[in-house]
Short mmCIF file of C-alpha atoms in Angstrom, two decimals:
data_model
loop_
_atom_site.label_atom_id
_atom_site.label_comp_id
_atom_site.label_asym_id
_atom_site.label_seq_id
_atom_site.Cartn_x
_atom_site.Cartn_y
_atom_site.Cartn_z
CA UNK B 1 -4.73 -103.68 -88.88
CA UNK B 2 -3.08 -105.54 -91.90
CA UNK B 3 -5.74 -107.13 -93.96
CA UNK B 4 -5.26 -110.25 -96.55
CA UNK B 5 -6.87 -110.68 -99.81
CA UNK B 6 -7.11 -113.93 -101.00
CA UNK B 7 -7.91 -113.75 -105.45
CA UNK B 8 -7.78 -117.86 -106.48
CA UNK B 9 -9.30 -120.35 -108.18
CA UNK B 10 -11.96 -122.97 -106.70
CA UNK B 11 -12.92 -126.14 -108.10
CA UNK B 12 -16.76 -126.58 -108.29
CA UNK B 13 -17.91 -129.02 -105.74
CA UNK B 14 -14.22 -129.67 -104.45
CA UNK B 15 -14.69 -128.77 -100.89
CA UNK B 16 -11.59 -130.51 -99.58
CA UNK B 17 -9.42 -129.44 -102.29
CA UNK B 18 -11.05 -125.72 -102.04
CA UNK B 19 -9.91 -126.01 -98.20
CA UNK B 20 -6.69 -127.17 -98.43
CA UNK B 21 -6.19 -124.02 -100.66
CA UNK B 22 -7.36 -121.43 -97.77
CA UNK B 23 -5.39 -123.61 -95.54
CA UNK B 24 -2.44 -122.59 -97.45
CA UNK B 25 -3.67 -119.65 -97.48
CA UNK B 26 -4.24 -118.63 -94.16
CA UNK B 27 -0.88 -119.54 -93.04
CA UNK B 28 1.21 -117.69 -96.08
CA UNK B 29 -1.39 -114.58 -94.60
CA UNK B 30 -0.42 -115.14 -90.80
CA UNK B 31 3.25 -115.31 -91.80
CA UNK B 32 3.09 -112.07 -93.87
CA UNK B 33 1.36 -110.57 -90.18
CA UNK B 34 -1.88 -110.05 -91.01
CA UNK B 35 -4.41 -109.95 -89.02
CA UNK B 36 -7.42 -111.01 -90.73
CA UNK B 37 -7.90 -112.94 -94.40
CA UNK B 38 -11.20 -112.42 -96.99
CA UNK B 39 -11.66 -114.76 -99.05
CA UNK B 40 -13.79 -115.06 -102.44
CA UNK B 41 -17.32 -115.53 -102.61
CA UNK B 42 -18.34 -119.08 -102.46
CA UNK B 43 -14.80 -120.34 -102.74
CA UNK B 44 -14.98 -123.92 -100.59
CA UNK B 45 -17.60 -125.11 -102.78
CA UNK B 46 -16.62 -123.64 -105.79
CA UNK B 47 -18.98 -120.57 -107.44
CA UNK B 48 -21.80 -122.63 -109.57
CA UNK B 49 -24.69 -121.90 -107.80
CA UNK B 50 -27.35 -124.27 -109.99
CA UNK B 51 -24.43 -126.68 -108.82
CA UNK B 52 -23.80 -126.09 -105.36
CA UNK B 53 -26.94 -124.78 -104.24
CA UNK B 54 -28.13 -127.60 -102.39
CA UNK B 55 -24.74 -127.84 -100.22
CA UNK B 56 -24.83 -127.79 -96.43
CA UNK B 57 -22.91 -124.93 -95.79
CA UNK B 58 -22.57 -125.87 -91.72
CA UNK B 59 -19.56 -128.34 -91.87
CA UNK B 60 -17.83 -125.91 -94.28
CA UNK B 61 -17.91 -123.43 -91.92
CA UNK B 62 -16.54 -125.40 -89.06
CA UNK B 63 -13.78 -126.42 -91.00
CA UNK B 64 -13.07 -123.20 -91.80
CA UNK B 65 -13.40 -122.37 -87.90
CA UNK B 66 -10.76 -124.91 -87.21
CA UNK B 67 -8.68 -123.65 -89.72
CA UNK B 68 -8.69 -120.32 -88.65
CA UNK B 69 -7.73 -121.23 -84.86
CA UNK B 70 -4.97 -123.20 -86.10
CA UNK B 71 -3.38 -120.46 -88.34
CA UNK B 72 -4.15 -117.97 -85.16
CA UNK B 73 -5.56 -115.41 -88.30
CA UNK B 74 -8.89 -114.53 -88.91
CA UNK B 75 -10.52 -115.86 -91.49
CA UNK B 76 -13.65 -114.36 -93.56
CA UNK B 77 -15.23 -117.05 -95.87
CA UNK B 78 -18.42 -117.46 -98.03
CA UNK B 79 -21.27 -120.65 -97.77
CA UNK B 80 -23.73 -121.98 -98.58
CA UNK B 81 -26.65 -121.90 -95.33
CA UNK B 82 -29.87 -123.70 -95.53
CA UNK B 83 -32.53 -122.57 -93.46
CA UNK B 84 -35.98 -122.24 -92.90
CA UNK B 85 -36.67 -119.34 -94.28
CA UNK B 86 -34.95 -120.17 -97.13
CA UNK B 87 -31.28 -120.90 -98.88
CA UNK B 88 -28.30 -118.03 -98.65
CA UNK B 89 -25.12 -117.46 -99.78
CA UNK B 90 -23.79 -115.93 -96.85
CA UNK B 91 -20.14 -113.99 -95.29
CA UNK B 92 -18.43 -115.22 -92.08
CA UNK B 93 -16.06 -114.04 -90.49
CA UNK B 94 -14.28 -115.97 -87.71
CA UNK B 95 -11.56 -114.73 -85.15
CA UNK B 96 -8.52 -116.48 -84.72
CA UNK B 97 -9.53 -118.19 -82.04
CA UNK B 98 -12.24 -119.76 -84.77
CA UNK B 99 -15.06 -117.90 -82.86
CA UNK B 100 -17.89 -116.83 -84.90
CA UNK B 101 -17.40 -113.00 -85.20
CA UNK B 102 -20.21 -111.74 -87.65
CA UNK B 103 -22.39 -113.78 -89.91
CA UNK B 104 -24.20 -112.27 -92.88
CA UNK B 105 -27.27 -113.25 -95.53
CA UNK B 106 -26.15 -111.29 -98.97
CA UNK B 107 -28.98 -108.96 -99.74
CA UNK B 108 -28.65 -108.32 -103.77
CA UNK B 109 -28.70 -111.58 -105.97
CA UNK B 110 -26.98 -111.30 -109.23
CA UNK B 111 -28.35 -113.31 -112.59
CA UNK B 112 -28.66 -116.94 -111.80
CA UNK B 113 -29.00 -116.62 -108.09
CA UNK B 114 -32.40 -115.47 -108.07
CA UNK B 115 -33.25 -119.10 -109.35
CA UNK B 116 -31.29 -120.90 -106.51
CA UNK B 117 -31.12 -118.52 -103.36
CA UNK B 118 -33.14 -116.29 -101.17
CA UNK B 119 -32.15 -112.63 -100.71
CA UNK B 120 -30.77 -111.36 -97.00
CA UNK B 121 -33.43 -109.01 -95.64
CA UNK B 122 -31.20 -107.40 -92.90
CA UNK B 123 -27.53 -105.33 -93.19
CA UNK B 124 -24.50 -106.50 -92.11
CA UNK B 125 -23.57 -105.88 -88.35
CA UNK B 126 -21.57 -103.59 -87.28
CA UNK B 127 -18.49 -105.00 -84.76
CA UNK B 128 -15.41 -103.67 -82.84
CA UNK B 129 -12.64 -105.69 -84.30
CA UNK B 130 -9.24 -104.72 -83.11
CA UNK B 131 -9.02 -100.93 -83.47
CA UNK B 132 -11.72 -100.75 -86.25
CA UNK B 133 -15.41 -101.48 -86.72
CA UNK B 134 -16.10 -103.85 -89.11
CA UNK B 135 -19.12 -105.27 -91.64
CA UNK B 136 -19.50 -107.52 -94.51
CA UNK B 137 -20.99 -107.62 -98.23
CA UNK B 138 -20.88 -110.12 -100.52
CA UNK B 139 -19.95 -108.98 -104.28
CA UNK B 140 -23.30 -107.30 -106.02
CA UNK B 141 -24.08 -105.49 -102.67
CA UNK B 142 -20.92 -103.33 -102.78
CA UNK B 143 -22.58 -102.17 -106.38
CA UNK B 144 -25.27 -100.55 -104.26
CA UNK B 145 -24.10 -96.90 -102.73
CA UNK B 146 -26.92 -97.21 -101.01
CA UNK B 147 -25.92 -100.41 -99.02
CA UNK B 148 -22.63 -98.92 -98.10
CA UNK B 149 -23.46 -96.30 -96.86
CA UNK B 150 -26.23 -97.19 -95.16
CA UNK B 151 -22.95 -99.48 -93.20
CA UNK B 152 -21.11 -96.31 -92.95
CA UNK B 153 -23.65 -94.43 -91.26
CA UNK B 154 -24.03 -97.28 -89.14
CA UNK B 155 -20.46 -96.75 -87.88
CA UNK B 156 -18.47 -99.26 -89.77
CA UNK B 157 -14.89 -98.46 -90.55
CA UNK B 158 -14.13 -101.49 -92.75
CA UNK B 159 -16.09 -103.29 -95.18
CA UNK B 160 -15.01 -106.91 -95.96
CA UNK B 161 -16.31 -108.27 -99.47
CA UNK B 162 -15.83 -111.68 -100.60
CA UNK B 163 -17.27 -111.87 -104.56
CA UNK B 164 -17.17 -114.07 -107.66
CA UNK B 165 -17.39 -110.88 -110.26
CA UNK B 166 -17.86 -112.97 -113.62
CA UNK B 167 -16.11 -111.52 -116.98
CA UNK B 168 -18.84 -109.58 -118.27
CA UNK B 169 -17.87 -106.61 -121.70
CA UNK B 170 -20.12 -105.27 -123.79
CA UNK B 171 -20.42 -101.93 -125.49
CA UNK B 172 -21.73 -100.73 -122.50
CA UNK B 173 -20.11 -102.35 -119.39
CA UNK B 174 -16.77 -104.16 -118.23
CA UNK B 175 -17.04 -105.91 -114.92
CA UNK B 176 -13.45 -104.47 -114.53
CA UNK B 177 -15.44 -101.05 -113.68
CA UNK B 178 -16.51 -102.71 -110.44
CA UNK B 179 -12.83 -102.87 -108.78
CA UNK B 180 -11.45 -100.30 -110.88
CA UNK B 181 -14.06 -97.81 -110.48
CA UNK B 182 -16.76 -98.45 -108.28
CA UNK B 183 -15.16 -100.20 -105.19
CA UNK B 184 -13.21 -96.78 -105.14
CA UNK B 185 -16.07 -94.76 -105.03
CA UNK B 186 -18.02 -96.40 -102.47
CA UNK B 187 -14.34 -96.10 -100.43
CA UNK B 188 -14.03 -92.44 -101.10
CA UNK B 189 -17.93 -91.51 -100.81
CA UNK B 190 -17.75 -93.36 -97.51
CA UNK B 191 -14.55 -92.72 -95.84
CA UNK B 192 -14.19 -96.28 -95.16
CA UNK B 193 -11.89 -99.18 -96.86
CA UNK B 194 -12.73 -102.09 -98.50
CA UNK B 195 -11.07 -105.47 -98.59
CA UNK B 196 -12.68 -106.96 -101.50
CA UNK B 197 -11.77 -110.91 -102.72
CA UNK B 198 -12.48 -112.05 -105.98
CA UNK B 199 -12.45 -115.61 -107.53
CA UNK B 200 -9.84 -115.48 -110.46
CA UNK B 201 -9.80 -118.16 -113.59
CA UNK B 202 -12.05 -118.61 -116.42
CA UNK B 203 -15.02 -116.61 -116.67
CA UNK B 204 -13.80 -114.51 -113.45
CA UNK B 205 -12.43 -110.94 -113.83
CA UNK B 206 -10.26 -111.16 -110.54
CA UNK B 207 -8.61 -107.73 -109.80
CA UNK B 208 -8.94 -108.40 -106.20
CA UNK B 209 -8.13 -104.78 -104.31
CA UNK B 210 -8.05 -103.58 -100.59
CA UNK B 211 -9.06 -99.80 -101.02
CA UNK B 212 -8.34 -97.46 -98.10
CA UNK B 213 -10.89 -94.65 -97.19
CA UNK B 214 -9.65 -91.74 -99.22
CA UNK B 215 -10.33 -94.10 -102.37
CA UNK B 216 -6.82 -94.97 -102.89
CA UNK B 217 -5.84 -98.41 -104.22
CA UNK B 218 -3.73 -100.02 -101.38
CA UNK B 219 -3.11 -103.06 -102.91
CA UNK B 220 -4.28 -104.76 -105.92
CA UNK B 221 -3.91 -107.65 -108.22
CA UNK B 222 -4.76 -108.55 -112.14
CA UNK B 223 -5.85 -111.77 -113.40
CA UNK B 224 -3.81 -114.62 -111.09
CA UNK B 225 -3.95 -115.84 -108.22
CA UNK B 226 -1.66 -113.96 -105.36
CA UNK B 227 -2.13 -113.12 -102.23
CA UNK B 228 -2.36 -109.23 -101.41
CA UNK B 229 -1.72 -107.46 -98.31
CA UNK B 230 -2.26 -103.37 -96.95
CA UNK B 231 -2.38 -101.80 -93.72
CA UNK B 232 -5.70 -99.92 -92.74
CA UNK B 233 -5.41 -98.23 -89.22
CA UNK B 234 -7.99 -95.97 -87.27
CA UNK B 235 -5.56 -92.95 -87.94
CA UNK B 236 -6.25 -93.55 -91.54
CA UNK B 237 -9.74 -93.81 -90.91
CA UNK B 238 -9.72 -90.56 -88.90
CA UNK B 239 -7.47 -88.62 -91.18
CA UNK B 240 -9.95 -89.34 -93.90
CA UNK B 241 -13.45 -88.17 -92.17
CA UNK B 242 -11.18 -85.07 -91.08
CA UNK B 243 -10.44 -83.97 -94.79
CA UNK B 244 -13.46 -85.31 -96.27
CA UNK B 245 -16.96 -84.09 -95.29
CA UNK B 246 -19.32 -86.28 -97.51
CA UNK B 247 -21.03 -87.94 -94.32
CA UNK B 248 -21.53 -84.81 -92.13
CA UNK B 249 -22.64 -82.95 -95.47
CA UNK B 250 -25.82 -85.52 -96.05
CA UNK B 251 -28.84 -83.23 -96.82
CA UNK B 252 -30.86 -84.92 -94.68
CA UNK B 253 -33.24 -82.57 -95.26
CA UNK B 254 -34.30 -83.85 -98.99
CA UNK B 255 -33.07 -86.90 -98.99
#
């Protein structure tokens, strides 16, 4: 499977604009052969969430539908969803035939989005997808071992990530850790790769990546926007849980 990672820039509350961009997108990604694009977290509306809370997610994501049947790619993209029990950013990801694949409620709300939106109480499915299984996370939840592996026990062989990872250094902690060091881990602990889509501009630390299972960077970018691609097949996959026995050495036991 070759996977696309979209890193850009969205414009807060610029929905058409922010389209026209994965638009562009999606076709420069169907051209280059891949078969599926992630996008970042919250990128049609733009990541603000005390401003873009209150979005209906619903037409987005049937734009975004449209868009991916047109550019015959799939398409993973982040909303906005209003419901009953509440208001979530969620993950989509369509097939290129704009069908509604997998749809997912992020589970671990960073700083200001405890004020504006409800946590996901359930995990990602799990789906066939081509020749892999595939599940989604939205940035802070891929800071969580336990929530991916939790996925890789469940059988998923690819973990697709859109996120809006803010500039954060202190004495203590870069946010570049999170691509440069913890996306790999959660790859290598796992055996399985992550295609992980960060916004990039002011106040974002972008270093979009696409990690394949042995931990190894596959693709990566710095600070710009760009367009990255990798191939992740189930022989990879395979190869990996063959040479590394983290998942069949769980201690089940005591833990």
């Amino acid at each position: 499977m070759r996977i696309a990672v979209l890193q850009a820039t969205s414009a807060v509350g610029h929905v058409d604009a922010n389209l026209d961009i994965l638009t562009a997108a999606a076709g420069d990604a169907a051209d280059g052969g891949a078969d599926i694009l992630v996008t970042p977290e919250l990128f049609p509306t733009g990541y603000a969430p005390a401003r873009i809370h209150h979005l209906d997610g619903a037409p987005v994501r049937q734009a975004v539908s449209q868009l991916a049947e047109r550019s015959g790619i799939a398409v993973v993209a982040s909303t906005v969803e209003q419901a009953d029990s509440g208001r979530f950013i969620t993950a989509t990801l369509f097939g290129s035939d704009g069908t509604q694949v997998l749809h997912y409620r992020k589970s671990h709300l960073f700083g200001t989005e405890e004020q504006f939106f409800t946590a996901g109480t359930e995990l990602s499915r799990i789906v066939r997808f081509g020749d892999l299984t595939v599940a989604l996370g939205i940035c802070y939840d891929v800071e969580f071992p336990e929530y991916v592996r939790a996925l890789a026990v469940g059988g998923a062989d690819l973990v697709l990530v859109p996120t809006a990872v803010p500039t954060r250094v202190s004495s203590t902690f870069d946010a570049a850790a999170v691509p440069g060091l913890l996306v790999p881990a959660r790859a290598l602990e796992n055996t399985v790769a992550i295609a992980y889509a960060n916004q990039c501009g002011t106040g974002f630390a972008g270093r979009s990546c696409i990690v394949a299972p042995d931990g190894s960077i596959a693709a990566q970018t710095e600070g710009g926007a760009k367009l990255i691609f990798a191939d992740i097949t189930s022989e990879t996959i395979r190869g990996a849980r063959v040479d590394n026995p983290y998942l069949r050495s769980r201690r089940l036991d005591l833990y």
